[in-house]
Short mmCIF file of C-alpha atoms and ligand atoms in Angstrom, two decimals:
data_model
loop_
_atom_site.label_atom_id
_atom_site.label_comp_id
_atom_site.label_asym_id
_atom_site.label_seq_id
_atom_site.Cartn_x
_atom_site.Cartn_y
_atom_site.Cartn_z
CA MET I 848 -9.49 25.05 43.33
CA THR I 849 -9.39 25.39 39.77
CA ARG I 850 -5.62 25.13 38.00
CA LEU I 851 -5.20 26.38 34.57
CA LEU I 852 -2.40 26.18 31.84
CA ALA I 853 -3.35 29.30 29.77
CA ILE I 854 -1.67 30.18 26.32
CA GLU I 855 -1.84 33.45 24.49
CA THR I 856 -0.61 33.99 20.78
CA SER I 857 -3.08 36.76 19.44
CA CYS I 858 -0.21 39.16 18.15
CA ASP I 859 3.77 39.04 18.28
CA ASP I 860 4.26 37.80 22.10
CA THR I 861 4.51 33.99 22.60
CA CYS I 862 3.00 33.39 26.21
CA ALA I 863 2.11 30.59 28.70
CA SER I 864 1.20 30.76 32.20
CA VAL I 865 -0.10 28.37 34.84
CA VAL I 866 -2.67 30.15 37.13
CA GLU I 867 -4.06 28.45 40.51
CA ASP I 868 -7.25 30.35 41.23
CA ASN I 869 -6.22 33.89 40.96
CA ARG I 870 -2.51 33.12 41.64
CA ILE I 871 0.00 33.39 39.25
CA LEU I 872 2.31 30.38 39.52
CA SER I 873 4.10 31.10 36.20
CA ASN I 874 4.21 33.65 33.30
CA VAL I 875 6.14 33.04 30.41
CA ILE I 876 6.52 35.85 27.88
CA SER I 877 8.74 35.24 24.75
CA SER I 878 8.66 38.62 22.80
CA GLN I 879 9.45 38.74 19.42
CA ALA I 880 9.96 42.62 19.16
CA SER I 881 13.28 42.46 17.73
CA PHE I 882 12.31 40.50 15.07
CA HIS I 883 9.75 42.93 13.96
CA GLU I 884 11.65 46.12 14.58
CA ALA I 885 13.67 46.21 11.27
CA PHE I 886 9.93 46.23 9.44
CA GLY I 887 8.72 49.28 11.86
CA GLY I 888 5.99 47.05 12.56
CA ILE I 889 4.87 43.54 13.38
CA VAL I 890 4.86 41.38 10.00
CA PRO I 891 1.93 38.83 10.72
CA GLU I 892 3.63 35.98 9.01
CA ILE I 893 6.81 36.54 10.77
CA ALA I 894 5.09 36.37 14.17
CA SER I 895 3.03 33.20 12.89
CA ARG I 896 6.22 31.45 12.26
CA HIS I 897 8.04 32.49 15.31
CA HIS I 898 5.05 31.53 17.34
CA ILE I 899 5.61 27.95 15.67
CA GLN I 900 9.23 27.92 16.66
CA LEU I 901 8.62 29.06 20.35
CA ILE I 902 5.52 28.03 21.76
CA ASN I 903 6.38 24.30 22.98
CA GLY I 904 9.13 25.74 24.96
CA VAL I 905 7.08 28.16 26.36
CA VAL I 906 4.69 25.80 27.25
CA ALA I 907 7.27 23.59 28.77
CA ALA I 908 8.97 26.74 30.63
CA ALA I 909 5.36 27.77 32.18
CA LEU I 910 4.59 24.19 33.53
CA ASP I 911 8.35 23.89 35.00
CA HIS I 912 8.05 26.99 36.69
CA ALA I 913 5.10 26.39 38.01
CA GLY I 914 6.36 22.79 39.11
CA VAL I 915 2.94 21.68 37.58
CA ALA I 916 2.45 18.65 35.27
CA LEU I 917 -0.12 18.48 32.46
CA ASP I 918 -2.13 15.92 34.41
CA GLU I 919 -2.56 18.14 37.41
CA LEU I 920 -4.37 20.65 35.40
CA ASP I 921 -8.27 21.24 35.51
CA GLY I 922 -8.27 22.83 31.78
CA ILE I 923 -6.48 24.61 29.20
CA ALA I 924 -7.20 28.14 28.47
CA VAL I 925 -6.61 30.09 25.29
CA THR I 926 -7.06 33.20 23.30
CA ARG I 927 -9.71 32.45 20.62
CA GLY I 928 -9.40 36.20 19.40
CA PRO I 929 -9.47 39.21 18.32
CA GLY I 930 -5.83 38.91 16.86
CA LEU I 931 -3.62 38.26 13.90
CA ILE I 932 -5.22 34.73 12.49
CA GLY I 933 -2.26 32.93 11.69
CA ALA I 934 -0.91 33.93 15.46
CA LEU I 935 -3.84 32.74 17.27
CA LEU I 936 -4.02 29.66 15.24
CA VAL I 937 -0.67 28.48 16.47
CA GLY I 938 -1.83 28.92 20.08
CA PHE I 939 -5.36 27.63 19.73
CA THR I 940 -3.90 24.38 18.09
CA THR I 941 -1.38 23.81 20.47
CA ALA I 942 -3.91 24.13 23.36
CA LYS I 943 -6.43 22.04 21.77
CA SER I 944 -4.06 19.38 21.04
CA LEU I 945 -2.72 19.66 24.62
CA ALA I 946 -6.23 19.40 25.97
CA ALA I 947 -7.31 16.39 23.58
CA ALA I 948 -4.03 14.50 24.34
CA ASN I 949 -4.52 14.86 28.22
CA ARG I 950 -8.46 14.70 28.19
CA LEU I 951 -9.01 18.03 29.54
CA PRO I 952 -11.29 20.58 29.00
CA LEU I 953 -10.62 23.68 26.76
CA LEU I 954 -11.85 27.22 27.49
CA PRO I 955 -11.62 29.37 24.59
CA VAL I 956 -11.24 33.13 26.00
CA ASP I 957 -11.82 36.56 24.30
CA HIS I 958 -8.60 38.72 24.29
CA LEU I 959 -9.75 41.93 25.45
CA GLN I 960 -11.56 40.28 28.34
CA GLY I 961 -8.40 38.66 29.30
CA HIS I 962 -6.76 42.50 29.33
CA VAL I 963 -9.85 43.36 31.74
CA ALA I 964 -9.57 40.29 33.50
CA ALA I 965 -5.61 40.98 34.44
CA ASN I 966 -7.06 43.28 37.39
CA PHE I 967 -8.52 39.95 39.30
CA LEU I 968 -5.01 38.41 39.48
CA GLU I 969 -3.26 38.18 42.89
CA PRO I 970 -1.42 39.97 44.99
CA ASP I 971 -3.83 42.88 44.73
CA PRO I 972 -7.23 41.95 43.16
CA LEU I 973 -9.60 44.43 42.45
CA GLU I 974 -13.47 44.06 43.02
CA PRO I 975 -16.01 45.53 40.29
CA PRO I 976 -17.68 47.77 40.09
CA PHE I 977 -14.68 49.41 38.18
CA CYS I 978 -13.79 51.31 34.91
CA CYS I 979 -10.96 49.91 32.88
CA LEU I 980 -9.31 51.46 29.83
CA VAL I 981 -7.56 49.10 27.78
CA ALA I 982 -4.88 50.60 25.21
CA SER I 983 -2.28 48.79 23.18
CA GLY I 984 -1.13 48.80 19.61
CA GLY I 985 -4.12 46.58 18.36
CA HIS I 986 -7.14 47.72 20.83
CA THR I 987 -8.48 50.94 22.73
CA LEU I 988 -11.56 50.54 24.62
CA LEU I 989 -13.32 51.83 27.82
CA ALA I 990 -14.95 48.83 29.66
CA GLY I 991 -17.47 49.07 32.74
CA VAL I 992 -16.99 46.31 34.73
CA THR I 993 -19.66 45.59 37.10
CA GLY I 994 -18.89 41.77 37.47
CA HIS I 995 -16.39 38.95 36.70
CA ASP I 996 -17.73 37.55 33.72
CA GLY I 997 -17.93 40.36 31.13
CA TYR I 998 -18.15 44.17 30.69
CA GLU I 999 -19.87 46.73 29.21
CA LEU I 1000 -18.50 48.32 26.34
CA LEU I 1001 -18.61 52.11 26.87
CA GLY I 1002 -16.19 53.47 24.23
CA THR I 1003 -13.82 51.85 21.62
CA THR I 1004 -11.56 53.33 18.86
CA LEU I 1005 -13.42 53.88 15.26
CA ASP I 1006 -10.02 53.87 13.63
CA ASP I 1007 -6.42 53.19 14.81
CA ALA I 1008 -5.66 52.10 18.23
CA ALA I 1009 -3.83 54.30 20.76
CA GLY I 1010 -0.66 52.32 20.73
CA GLU I 1011 -0.57 52.01 16.50
CA ALA I 1012 -1.04 55.97 16.52
CA PHE I 1013 2.09 56.06 18.98
CA ASP I 1014 3.99 53.78 16.31
CA LYS I 1015 3.02 55.67 13.30
CA ALA I 1016 3.87 58.77 14.93
CA ALA I 1017 7.30 57.34 15.86
CA ARG I 1018 7.53 56.25 12.26
CA LEU I 1019 6.96 59.68 11.02
CA LEU I 1020 9.75 61.30 13.49
CA ASP I 1021 11.93 58.34 12.37
CA LEU I 1022 12.09 57.10 15.87
CA GLY I 1023 12.19 53.45 15.18
CA PHE I 1024 9.48 50.69 16.57
CA PRO I 1025 7.80 50.17 18.94
CA GLY I 1026 6.96 53.69 18.75
CA GLY I 1027 5.40 54.41 22.26
CA PRO I 1028 8.78 54.32 24.41
CA ALA I 1029 10.29 55.97 21.87
CA ILE I 1030 8.05 58.85 21.58
CA GLN I 1031 7.72 58.85 25.14
CA ARG I 1032 11.55 59.28 25.43
CA ALA I 1033 11.79 62.11 23.08
CA ALA I 1034 9.25 64.19 24.69
CA GLU I 1035 11.03 64.36 27.66
CA GLU I 1036 13.28 67.23 26.35
CA GLY I 1037 10.34 68.56 24.27
CA ASP I 1038 7.49 71.20 24.94
CA PRO I 1039 3.93 69.49 24.73
CA GLU I 1040 2.57 73.41 23.83
CA ALA I 1041 4.82 73.62 21.14
CA PHE I 1042 2.59 72.40 18.43
CA ASP I 1043 -1.32 72.45 18.59
CA LEU I 1044 -2.37 68.93 17.53
CA PRO I 1045 -6.22 67.92 17.64
CA VAL I 1046 -7.74 65.93 20.29
CA SER I 1047 -10.70 64.20 18.41
CA ARG I 1048 -14.16 63.81 19.82
CA PRO I 1049 -15.95 61.43 17.82
CA ASP I 1050 -19.78 62.25 17.36
CA SER I 1051 -20.81 58.48 17.87
CA GLY I 1052 -22.84 59.08 21.06
CA ARG I 1053 -20.47 57.03 22.99
CA LEU I 1054 -17.13 57.35 24.46
CA ASP I 1055 -15.31 56.45 21.33
CA PHE I 1056 -11.77 57.42 20.25
CA SER I 1057 -10.25 58.30 17.19
CA PHE I 1058 -6.43 58.63 16.46
CA SER I 1059 -6.34 58.87 12.58
CA GLY I 1060 -6.84 62.79 12.37
CA LEU I 1061 -4.46 63.40 15.10
CA LYS I 1062 -1.80 61.01 13.04
CA THR I 1063 -2.65 62.89 9.58
CA ALA I 1064 -2.04 66.18 11.58
CA LEU I 1065 1.40 65.15 12.44
CA ALA I 1066 2.16 63.93 8.95
CA TYR I 1067 1.09 67.18 7.36
CA LEU I 1068 2.88 69.04 10.05
CA VAL I 1069 5.95 67.06 9.37
CA ARG I 1070 5.60 67.63 5.52
CA ASP I 1071 5.35 71.33 6.11
CA LEU I 1072 8.57 71.22 8.43
CA GLY I 1073 10.69 69.29 5.92
CA PRO I 1074 13.34 66.68 7.26
CA ALA I 1075 15.90 69.06 8.75
CA GLU I 1076 13.44 71.08 10.59
CA THR I 1077 11.49 68.05 11.57
CA ALA I 1078 14.84 66.16 13.04
CA ALA I 1079 15.71 69.54 14.87
CA ARG I 1080 11.90 69.94 16.28
CA CYS I 1081 11.61 66.14 17.35
CA ALA I 1082 11.43 66.25 21.05
CA ASP I 1083 8.59 69.36 20.82
CA LEU I 1084 6.70 67.02 17.98
CA SER I 1085 6.92 64.05 20.19
CA ALA I 1086 6.18 65.78 23.39
CA SER I 1087 3.19 67.68 21.50
CA PHE I 1088 1.79 64.14 20.08
CA GLN I 1089 1.98 62.60 23.33
CA ARG I 1090 -0.12 65.31 24.95
CA ALA I 1091 -2.64 65.32 22.17
CA ALA I 1092 -3.00 61.20 22.52
CA VAL I 1093 -3.02 61.24 26.57
CA ASP I 1094 -5.49 64.12 26.25
CA GLN I 1095 -7.73 62.16 24.11
CA LEU I 1096 -7.39 58.93 26.43
CA ILE I 1097 -8.22 61.18 29.74
CA ASP I 1098 -10.91 63.13 28.27
CA ARG I 1099 -12.99 59.79 27.48
CA LEU I 1100 -11.93 58.40 31.08
CA GLY I 1101 -13.10 61.18 32.91
CA ALA I 1102 -16.38 61.22 30.90
CA ALA I 1103 -16.61 57.37 31.86
CA ILE I 1104 -16.22 57.98 35.35
CA GLU I 1105 -18.74 60.85 35.39
CA ASP I 1106 -21.46 58.85 33.51
CA GLY I 1107 -20.77 55.58 35.96
CA ASN I 1108 -20.61 54.52 39.64
CA TRP I 1109 -17.39 53.06 39.77
CA ASN I 1110 -15.00 52.61 42.75
CA ALA I 1111 -11.81 52.36 40.70
CA VAL I 1112 -10.21 53.13 37.69
CA ALA I 1113 -7.63 50.66 36.15
CA LEU I 1114 -5.33 51.08 33.08
CA GLY I 1115 -4.20 47.78 30.72
CA GLY I 1116 -2.67 47.40 27.68
CA GLY I 1117 1.01 48.43 26.65
CA VAL I 1118 0.28 52.39 26.02
CA ALA I 1119 -0.59 51.97 30.11
CA ALA I 1120 3.05 52.05 30.48
CA ASN I 1121 3.17 55.78 29.03
CA ALA I 1122 4.32 57.65 32.25
CA GLU I 1123 2.29 61.11 31.24
CA LEU I 1124 -0.82 58.84 30.92
CA ARG I 1125 -0.27 57.10 34.32
CA LYS I 1126 0.29 60.56 35.96
CA ALA I 1127 -2.67 62.32 34.28
CA ALA I 1128 -4.96 59.30 35.12
CA ALA I 1129 -3.63 59.32 38.95
CA ASP I 1130 -4.69 63.02 38.97
CA LEU I 1131 -8.23 62.45 37.47
CA CYS I 1132 -8.62 60.07 40.02
CA ASP I 1133 -7.35 62.20 42.93
CA GLU I 1134 -9.74 64.69 41.82
CA HIS I 1135 -13.15 62.21 41.64
CA GLY I 1136 -11.71 60.55 44.87
CA LEU I 1137 -11.32 56.95 42.97
CA ASP I 1138 -8.51 54.40 43.37
CA LEU I 1139 -6.44 53.82 40.65
CA LYS I 1140 -5.35 50.49 39.53
CA LEU I 1141 -2.19 50.05 37.69
CA VAL I 1142 -1.23 46.09 37.23
CA PRO I 1143 2.63 45.53 36.44
CA ILE I 1144 3.64 46.06 33.21
CA GLU I 1145 4.14 42.40 32.28
CA LEU I 1146 0.35 41.98 33.13
CA CYS I 1147 -0.65 45.24 31.15
CA THR I 1148 0.80 43.91 27.78
CA ASP I 1149 -0.13 40.65 26.37
CA ASN I 1150 0.41 37.64 28.65
CA ALA I 1151 -1.50 34.36 29.17
CA ALA I 1152 -1.91 34.72 33.17
CA MET I 1153 -4.75 37.24 32.05
CA ILE I 1154 -6.28 34.82 30.03
CA ALA I 1155 -6.37 32.39 32.81
CA ALA I 1156 -7.69 34.94 34.90
CA ALA I 1157 -10.66 35.61 32.51
CA ALA I 1158 -11.41 32.07 32.27
CA ILE I 1159 -11.49 31.32 36.12
CA ALA I 1160 -13.48 34.57 36.82
CA GLY I 1161 -15.93 34.37 34.20
CA SER I 1162 -18.97 32.17 33.80
CA LEU I 1163 -17.46 30.68 30.64
CA ASP I 1164 -18.24 27.05 29.92
CA PRO I 1165 -15.27 24.88 29.59
CA ILE I 1166 -15.76 22.79 26.32
CA PRO I 1167 -15.62 19.12 27.84
CA TYR I 1168 -13.39 16.42 26.26
CA PRO I 1169 -14.07 15.61 23.49
CA ASP I 1170 -16.64 17.92 22.61
CA TYR I 1171 -14.01 20.18 20.94
CA LEU I 1172 -12.73 17.66 18.52
CA PRO I 1173 -15.92 17.39 15.74
CA LEU I 1174 -14.97 20.61 13.74
CA ASP I 1175 -18.92 21.66 13.54
CA ALA I 1176 -19.84 21.47 16.90
CA PHE I 1177 -16.70 23.02 17.76
CA ALA I 1178 -17.02 25.95 15.46
CA GLU I 1179 -20.50 26.49 17.03
CA LYS I 1180 -19.36 26.78 20.40
CA VAL I 1181 -16.38 29.29 19.88
CA ARG I 1182 -18.62 31.25 17.57
O1 KG4 R 1001 -0.25 45.54 24.89
P1 KG4 R 1001 0.91 45.90 23.78
O2 KG4 R 1001 2.55 45.13 24.13
O3 KG4 R 1001 0.61 44.84 22.72
C1 KG4 R 1001 -0.47 44.89 22.04
O4 KG4 R 1001 -0.61 45.66 20.84
O5 KG4 R 1001 -1.46 43.70 22.10
O6 KG4 R 1001 0.82 47.06 23.41
C2 KG4 R 1001 2.15 47.41 22.46
C3 KG4 R 1001 1.65 48.94 22.37
C4 KG4 R 1001 2.63 49.78 21.04
O7 KG4 R 1001 1.54 50.18 20.16
C5 KG4 R 1001 3.72 50.65 21.67
O8 KG4 R 1001 4.11 51.59 21.15
C6 KG4 R 1001 2.66 50.78 23.03
O9 KG4 R 1001 1.71 49.39 23.34
N1 KG4 R 1001 3.29 51.40 24.36
C7 KG4 R 1001 3.55 52.72 24.49
C8 KG4 R 1001 4.26 52.89 25.64
N2 KG4 R 1001 5.07 51.50 25.74
C9 KG4 R 1001 4.29 50.68 24.73
N3 KG4 R 1001 2.71 53.76 24.14
C10 KG4 R 1001 3.18 55.02 24.73
N4 KG4 R 1001 4.00 54.93 25.80
C11 KG4 R 1001 4.51 53.91 26.21
N5 KG4 R 1001 5.54 54.21 27.14
ZN1 ZN R 1002 -3.60 42.84 24.01
#
């Protein structure tokens, strides 16, 4: 049995979780979204400062909800990147200090591996081989998962992440932040065929994504329509943008399905909350006779349970106490 405390602070959510094998005992997420709303996006410095204020309480709540004391843990897992450096430092320093004070091993985890590993969690763990689309505000990738300890990168975005594109589109349409849910809501009343927005196919030889052309096309459209017409056609613009973004994600997912030998398809990241994407992915899986795995939204978006799952599932070498204390040796191990 392995029982871990995990900490995740790579972006704007302060997260801690206790996981025993693949069973979640607690999963605490303190979202800072409301603090960033006024700025129309996440402000890294504000995120770091809020993590500092929140992290001790969030860790205490995770241990308390799980009914687990620090001396009952086998180790502490923590996101080592990618992410906002100041935000990551808060979680990492907290994890390292707690581990050192309690003589526990430290398990530094790759954030994207965490998103993939969310699928291994109970009550409905997914067994490889499967293909996983992770689309959030910070990353967009297609992962070919054939084991528990890694994935093959089948494709990634060459510029903006899918969620970032939704956020930028929402800003152009004056819909507020975060943009994804706002665009989805506005699109409900709109015609997705009203405007012809581009679905880019990068010529990189892989299953890569590109969303910057879509964003620029929308920006030119909004400029040409002018403020009054843009406001009047907001639903159509949202629906057309959403259609182009989802079409691109589904096009690449379809190609990955045809290229590989998968039992199932999984969706992760905040954009996986998008109803059009979920529906299109379900249709695609039906066509190919594959299962579609949709983890609950709180495990799609950033959370610490997925970081614990990656640490438990992977062939990660825990760094034993006190090996992570000397800085040089430690830098070598987390590189
Ligand atoms: O995974 P997440 O909560 O945080 C990270 O970025 O790591 O993802 C947030 C992103 C935002 O860009 C947000 O606009 C997008 O996910 N998002 C959506 C929806 N809900 C959230 N995008 C499209 N449709 C949605 N319903
Ligand atoms: Zn993420």
